[in-house]
Short mmCIF file of C-alpha atoms in Angstrom, two decimals:
data_model
loop_
_atom_site.label_atom_id
_atom_site.label_comp_id
_atom_site.label_asym_id
_atom_site.label_seq_id
_atom_site.Cartn_x
_atom_site.Cartn_y
_atom_site.Cartn_z
CA UNK A 1493 -6.28 -6.59 -30.02
CA UNK A 1494 -7.62 -3.10 -29.34
CA UNK A 1495 -6.37 -0.52 -26.85
CA UNK A 1496 -8.80 -1.56 -24.13
CA UNK A 1497 -7.54 -5.15 -24.30
CA UNK A 1498 -3.94 -4.03 -24.53
CA UNK A 1499 -4.15 -1.81 -21.44
CA UNK A 1500 -5.87 -4.55 -19.46
CA UNK A 1501 -3.10 -6.96 -20.38
CA UNK A 1502 -0.37 -4.42 -19.61
CA UNK A 1503 -1.88 -4.06 -16.16
CA UNK A 1504 -2.28 -7.83 -15.65
CA UNK A 1505 1.30 -8.44 -16.76
CA UNK A 1506 2.29 -6.88 -13.44
CA UNK A 1507 0.45 -9.58 -11.54
CA UNK A 1508 0.89 -12.68 -13.67
CA UNK A 1509 2.99 -14.05 -16.46
CA UNK A 1510 1.12 -13.75 -19.75
CA UNK A 1511 1.33 -16.58 -22.27
CA UNK A 1512 3.88 -16.11 -25.06
CA UNK A 1513 1.08 -15.82 -27.58
CA UNK A 1514 -0.53 -12.97 -25.65
CA UNK A 1515 2.83 -11.28 -25.05
CA UNK A 1516 3.55 -11.42 -28.78
CA UNK A 1517 0.15 -9.91 -29.61
CA UNK A 1518 0.79 -7.18 -27.07
CA UNK A 1519 4.22 -6.39 -28.52
CA UNK A 1520 2.73 -6.09 -32.00
CA UNK A 1521 0.05 -3.75 -30.68
CA UNK A 1522 2.59 -1.59 -28.85
CA UNK A 1523 4.73 -1.28 -31.98
CA UNK A 1524 1.79 0.25 -33.76
CA UNK A 1525 0.21 2.19 -30.94
CA UNK A 1526 1.86 5.25 -29.40
CA UNK A 1527 -0.99 5.77 -26.96
CA UNK A 1528 -0.62 2.34 -25.34
CA UNK A 1529 3.17 2.70 -25.34
CA UNK A 1530 2.70 5.94 -23.43
CA UNK A 1531 0.28 4.17 -21.07
CA UNK A 1532 2.85 1.46 -20.42
CA UNK A 1533 5.47 4.09 -19.51
CA UNK A 1534 2.95 5.77 -17.23
CA UNK A 1535 2.42 2.51 -15.33
CA UNK A 1536 6.16 2.32 -14.66
CA UNK A 1537 6.24 5.93 -13.60
CA UNK A 1538 3.23 5.45 -11.30
CA UNK A 1539 5.06 2.66 -9.50
CA UNK A 1540 8.21 4.71 -9.04
CA UNK A 1541 6.27 7.76 -7.96
CA UNK A 1542 4.09 5.97 -5.40
CA UNK A 1543 7.21 4.37 -3.90
CA UNK A 1544 8.92 7.70 -3.66
CA UNK A 1545 5.84 9.22 -2.06
CA UNK A 1546 5.73 6.45 0.56
CA UNK A 1547 9.40 6.82 1.38
CA UNK A 1548 9.03 10.54 1.64
CA UNK A 1549 6.31 10.19 4.29
CA UNK A 1550 8.43 7.61 6.11
CA UNK A 1551 11.33 10.05 6.29
CA UNK A 1552 9.37 13.21 6.97
CA UNK A 1553 10.66 14.24 10.39
CA UNK A 1554 7.87 16.76 10.75
CA UNK A 1555 5.39 13.89 11.05
CA UNK A 1556 5.64 12.66 14.60
CA UNK A 1557 3.46 11.02 17.20
CA UNK A 1558 1.59 13.69 19.10
CA UNK A 1559 2.45 13.93 22.78
CA UNK A 1560 -1.09 12.79 23.66
CA UNK A 1561 -0.69 9.69 21.52
CA UNK A 1562 2.75 9.06 22.94
CA UNK A 1563 1.45 9.26 26.53
CA UNK A 1564 -1.47 7.03 25.72
CA UNK A 1565 0.77 4.40 24.14
CA UNK A 1566 3.25 4.57 27.01
CA UNK A 1567 0.38 4.03 29.47
CA UNK A 1568 -0.95 1.08 27.47
CA UNK A 1569 2.53 -0.47 27.41
CA UNK A 1570 2.74 -0.06 31.21
CA UNK A 1571 -0.61 -1.78 31.74
CA UNK A 1572 0.37 -4.62 29.44
CA UNK A 1573 3.71 -5.11 31.21
CA UNK A 1574 1.96 -5.19 34.56
CA UNK A 1575 -0.53 -7.80 33.33
CA UNK A 1576 2.18 -9.91 31.77
CA UNK A 1577 4.34 -9.91 34.86
CA UNK A 1578 1.35 -11.10 36.93
CA UNK A 1579 0.60 -13.88 34.46
CA UNK A 1580 4.20 -14.98 34.46
CA UNK A 1581 4.45 -14.84 38.24
CA UNK A 1582 1.44 -17.13 38.45
CA UNK A 1583 2.95 -19.47 35.91
CA UNK A 1584 6.22 -19.58 37.83
CA UNK A 1585 4.37 -20.31 41.07
CA UNK A 1586 2.33 -23.05 39.45
CA UNK A 1587 5.38 -24.68 37.95
CA UNK A 1588 7.24 -24.69 41.29
CA UNK A 1589 4.21 -25.98 43.25
CA UNK B 1495 11.17 -15.55 34.81
CA UNK B 1496 12.56 -12.57 32.95
CA UNK B 1497 10.06 -10.20 31.50
CA UNK B 1498 11.63 -10.68 28.08
CA UNK B 1499 14.87 -11.53 26.36
CA UNK B 1500 15.29 -8.14 24.86
CA UNK B 1501 18.29 -5.90 25.06
CA UNK B 1502 16.29 -2.81 25.77
CA UNK B 1503 12.97 -2.05 27.31
CA UNK B 1504 9.76 -1.23 25.48
CA UNK B 1505 9.81 2.35 26.68
CA UNK B 1506 12.98 2.85 24.69
CA UNK B 1507 11.22 1.36 21.70
CA UNK B 1508 8.53 3.98 21.92
CA UNK B 1509 11.07 6.76 22.38
CA UNK B 1510 13.48 5.54 19.74
CA UNK B 1511 11.22 4.03 17.13
CA UNK B 1512 7.75 5.42 17.86
CA UNK B 1513 7.95 8.27 15.38
CA UNK B 1514 9.43 6.07 12.67
CA UNK B 1515 6.73 3.43 13.16
CA UNK B 1516 4.10 6.15 13.12
CA UNK B 1517 5.35 7.54 9.81
CA UNK B 1518 5.63 4.06 8.36
CA UNK B 1519 2.02 3.37 9.33
CA UNK B 1520 0.82 6.79 8.21
CA UNK B 1521 2.31 6.28 4.75
CA UNK B 1522 0.14 3.18 4.44
CA UNK B 1523 -3.07 3.66 6.40
CA UNK B 1524 -3.16 7.39 5.64
CA UNK B 1525 -5.04 8.35 8.76
CA UNK B 1526 -3.26 9.72 11.82
CA UNK B 1527 -5.56 8.06 14.38
CA UNK B 1528 -5.31 4.67 12.72
CA UNK B 1529 -1.55 5.10 12.45
CA UNK B 1530 -1.32 5.82 16.20
CA UNK B 1531 -3.38 2.71 16.92
CA UNK B 1532 -1.06 0.68 14.72
CA UNK B 1533 1.97 1.85 16.70
CA UNK B 1534 0.28 0.96 19.97
CA UNK B 1535 -0.77 -2.49 18.76
CA UNK B 1536 2.74 -3.10 17.47
CA UNK B 1537 4.42 -2.24 20.76
CA UNK B 1538 1.90 -4.28 22.76
CA UNK B 1539 2.45 -7.27 20.49
CA UNK B 1540 6.20 -6.73 20.72
CA UNK B 1541 6.28 -6.96 24.51
CA UNK B 1542 3.82 -9.84 24.76
CA UNK B 1543 4.70 -11.98 21.80
CA UNK B 1544 7.76 -13.84 20.69
CA UNK B 1545 10.92 -12.34 22.09
CA UNK B 1546 13.16 -10.19 20.01
CA UNK B 1547 15.96 -12.48 18.87
CA UNK B 1548 18.47 -9.75 18.18
CA UNK B 1549 19.05 -11.10 14.68
CA UNK B 1550 17.88 -7.91 13.05
CA UNK B 1551 17.78 -4.41 14.43
CA UNK B 1552 14.95 -3.66 16.84
CA UNK B 1553 13.56 -1.25 14.27
CA UNK B 1554 13.45 -3.86 11.51
CA UNK B 1555 11.84 -6.33 13.89
CA UNK B 1556 9.22 -3.83 15.06
CA UNK B 1557 8.52 -2.79 11.46
CA UNK B 1558 7.89 -6.44 10.62
CA UNK B 1559 5.28 -6.64 13.38
CA UNK B 1560 3.75 -3.35 12.22
CA UNK B 1561 3.45 -4.66 8.65
CA UNK B 1562 1.36 -7.57 9.91
CA UNK B 1563 -0.78 -5.25 12.00
CA UNK B 1564 -1.47 -3.11 8.93
CA UNK B 1565 -2.41 -6.16 6.85
CA UNK B 1566 -4.75 -7.25 9.67
CA UNK B 1567 -6.35 -3.81 9.60
CA UNK B 1568 -6.81 -3.97 5.82
CA UNK B 1569 -8.33 -7.41 6.15
CA UNK B 1570 -10.79 -6.22 8.80
CA UNK B 1571 -11.67 -3.17 6.73
CA UNK B 1572 -12.25 -5.19 3.59
CA UNK B 1573 -14.69 -7.39 5.51
CA UNK B 1574 -16.50 -4.41 6.91
CA UNK B 1575 -16.90 -2.79 3.54
CA UNK B 1576 -18.41 -5.48 1.34
CA UNK B 1577 -17.19 -5.62 -2.22
CA UNK B 1578 -19.56 -4.48 -4.85
CA UNK B 1579 -21.31 -7.32 -6.63
CA UNK B 1580 -18.74 -9.47 -8.42
CA UNK B 1581 -20.56 -8.97 -11.73
CA UNK B 1582 -19.78 -5.31 -11.58
CA UNK B 1583 -16.11 -6.00 -11.29
CA UNK B 1584 -15.92 -8.68 -13.90
CA UNK B 1585 -14.71 -9.04 -17.42
CA UNK B 1586 -14.75 -6.25 -19.92
CA UNK B 1587 -14.53 -4.03 -16.91
CA UNK B 1588 -17.65 -1.91 -17.21
CA UNK B 1589 -17.14 1.71 -16.38
CA UNK B 1590 -14.34 1.71 -18.89
CA UNK B 1591 -16.47 3.78 -21.28
CA UNK B 1592 -14.97 6.61 -19.35
CA UNK B 1593 -11.64 5.79 -20.97
CA UNK B 1594 -12.45 4.03 -24.22
CA UNK B 1595 -14.72 4.37 -27.21
CA UNK B 1596 -17.11 1.57 -28.15
CA UNK B 1597 -14.53 0.09 -30.53
CA UNK B 1598 -11.94 -0.14 -27.73
CA UNK B 1599 -9.83 2.81 -28.83
CA UNK B 1600 -8.77 5.45 -26.33
CA UNK B 1601 -11.26 8.30 -25.90
CA UNK B 1602 -8.29 10.45 -25.09
CA UNK B 1603 -4.86 9.08 -25.84
CA UNK B 1604 -2.36 9.24 -22.96
CA UNK B 1605 0.09 12.09 -23.25
CA UNK B 1606 3.60 12.49 -22.01
CA UNK B 1607 3.82 13.97 -18.49
CA UNK B 1608 7.41 15.02 -18.91
CA UNK B 1609 10.79 13.53 -18.19
CA UNK B 1610 10.26 10.76 -15.56
CA UNK B 1611 13.50 11.48 -13.69
CA UNK B 1612 12.59 15.13 -13.29
CA UNK B 1613 8.94 14.42 -12.42
CA UNK B 1614 10.01 12.16 -9.58
CA UNK B 1615 12.08 15.01 -8.12
CA UNK B 1616 9.13 17.38 -8.06
CA UNK B 1617 7.22 17.72 -4.81
CA UNK B 1618 4.24 19.08 -6.70
CA UNK B 1619 4.00 15.96 -8.81
CA UNK B 1620 4.14 13.71 -5.76
CA UNK B 1621 1.56 15.86 -3.97
CA UNK B 1622 -0.71 15.55 -6.98
CA UNK B 1623 -0.28 11.80 -6.87
CA UNK B 1624 -1.20 11.82 -3.18
CA UNK B 1625 -4.37 13.77 -3.94
CA UNK B 1626 -5.25 11.39 -6.75
CA UNK B 1627 -4.71 8.41 -4.44
CA UNK B 1628 -7.02 10.05 -1.91
CA UNK B 1629 -9.72 10.40 -4.55
CA UNK B 1630 -9.52 6.74 -5.54
CA UNK B 1631 -11.96 4.36 -3.80
CA UNK B 1632 -10.17 3.12 -0.66
CA UNK B 1633 -10.07 -0.50 -1.61
CA UNK B 1634 -8.53 0.28 -4.98
CA UNK B 1635 -5.90 2.54 -3.42
CA UNK B 1636 -5.11 -0.13 -0.85
CA UNK B 1637 -4.60 -3.00 -3.26
CA UNK B 1638 -2.59 -0.73 -5.55
CA UNK B 1639 -0.27 0.22 -2.68
CA UNK B 1640 0.10 -3.36 -1.52
CA UNK B 1641 1.20 -4.45 -4.96
CA UNK B 1642 3.28 -1.51 -6.09
CA UNK B 1643 4.87 -0.37 -2.86
CA UNK B 1644 4.95 -3.44 -0.61
CA UNK B 1645 5.53 -5.77 -3.55
CA UNK B 1646 3.21 -8.17 -1.78
CA UNK B 1647 2.65 -11.41 -3.63
CA UNK B 1648 -0.65 -11.15 -5.48
CA UNK B 1649 -1.94 -14.49 -4.21
CA UNK B 1650 -1.24 -13.32 -0.66
CA UNK B 1651 -2.97 -10.02 -1.31
CA UNK B 1652 -6.03 -11.87 -2.58
CA UNK B 1653 -6.11 -14.05 0.51
CA UNK B 1654 -5.62 -11.07 2.81
CA UNK B 1655 -8.35 -9.01 1.21
CA UNK B 1656 -10.62 -12.03 0.63
CA UNK B 1657 -10.99 -11.45 -3.10
CA UNK B 1658 -10.55 -13.69 -6.12
CA UNK B 1659 -7.51 -13.42 -8.37
CA UNK B 1660 -9.68 -12.18 -11.23
CA UNK B 1661 -11.14 -9.53 -8.96
CA UNK B 1662 -7.67 -8.38 -8.03
CA UNK B 1663 -6.74 -7.94 -11.70
CA UNK B 1664 -9.83 -5.88 -12.35
CA UNK B 1665 -9.35 -3.79 -9.23
CA UNK B 1666 -5.70 -3.10 -10.04
CA UNK B 1667 -6.58 -2.24 -13.63
CA UNK B 1668 -9.17 0.22 -12.40
CA UNK B 1669 -6.81 1.68 -9.85
CA UNK B 1670 -4.11 2.24 -12.47
CA UNK B 1671 -6.53 3.63 -15.04
CA UNK B 1672 -8.08 5.97 -12.50
CA UNK B 1673 -4.77 7.19 -11.12
CA UNK B 1674 -3.17 7.85 -14.46
CA UNK B 1675 -6.19 9.72 -15.70
CA UNK B 1676 -6.40 11.86 -12.58
CA UNK B 1677 -2.69 12.64 -12.78
CA UNK B 1678 -2.79 13.39 -16.47
CA UNK B 1679 -5.73 15.73 -16.35
CA UNK B 1680 -4.49 17.65 -13.34
CA UNK B 1681 -0.77 17.60 -13.97
CA UNK B 1682 -1.03 18.75 -17.54
CA UNK B 1683 -3.55 21.40 -16.57
CA UNK B 1684 -0.90 22.53 -14.11
CA UNK B 1685 -3.44 23.66 -11.58
CA UNK B 1686 -5.33 22.51 -8.54
CA UNK B 1687 -6.92 19.10 -8.38
CA UNK B 1688 -10.25 19.05 -10.16
#
């Protein structure tokens, strides 16, 4: 197993369960290879970092809907409510007819 | 007939949860216009679709709808942008010469970026990651986020993005290789993104 194989397997291990034979080969490689061990740590760090980044955007109170967008959405909600109430009125009339 | 079986009206949803939904969408679709559209679609679906059962908070319920809207968007986008020829994505991942020598050894061995706990506290590091994500091809960034942040099941992701399982492995491998290289080069250089 060379480093290119090892890194591909380290990546795939996050999507599927590798066979025990492959896992063993990978462990042996990692014992001997500092570079791939470092790579494996970086994959863990990438996951943690990208999660933190996402949560930071989610909680960033400076990022808000613009007032234009808010008005547009409110107007769209109004239109939809109006349409729905007409549909439902018709349905109610039909069911009582 | 009642308009809906909900404890509060949709205008309150926009006022109370609009900004949160917007940020949630923005963190994923990474485009303010698309994120606004996602909020609108979510609220429209919320008032027209199945009634809010009150089992979870309104915010959790709305976020659930939003998640589906975002997946729908990704699905549409992945149809609009055809995948490169499958051969290009296949085994032995070509393009990897960038990272490896002919014998499969690293061209440049990964280095330590520093103490993980401290890196994760640094805004600069996270900003660098954001810039590196932006530089990644969209479809690679998207599948990477779906797997690493949403923890979406890989089979589901493949179905949603209309790709094969093997393709997903190759795409994720490329995404991870590209991201780590971008971060390493720029973080260790300590400067602006190259």
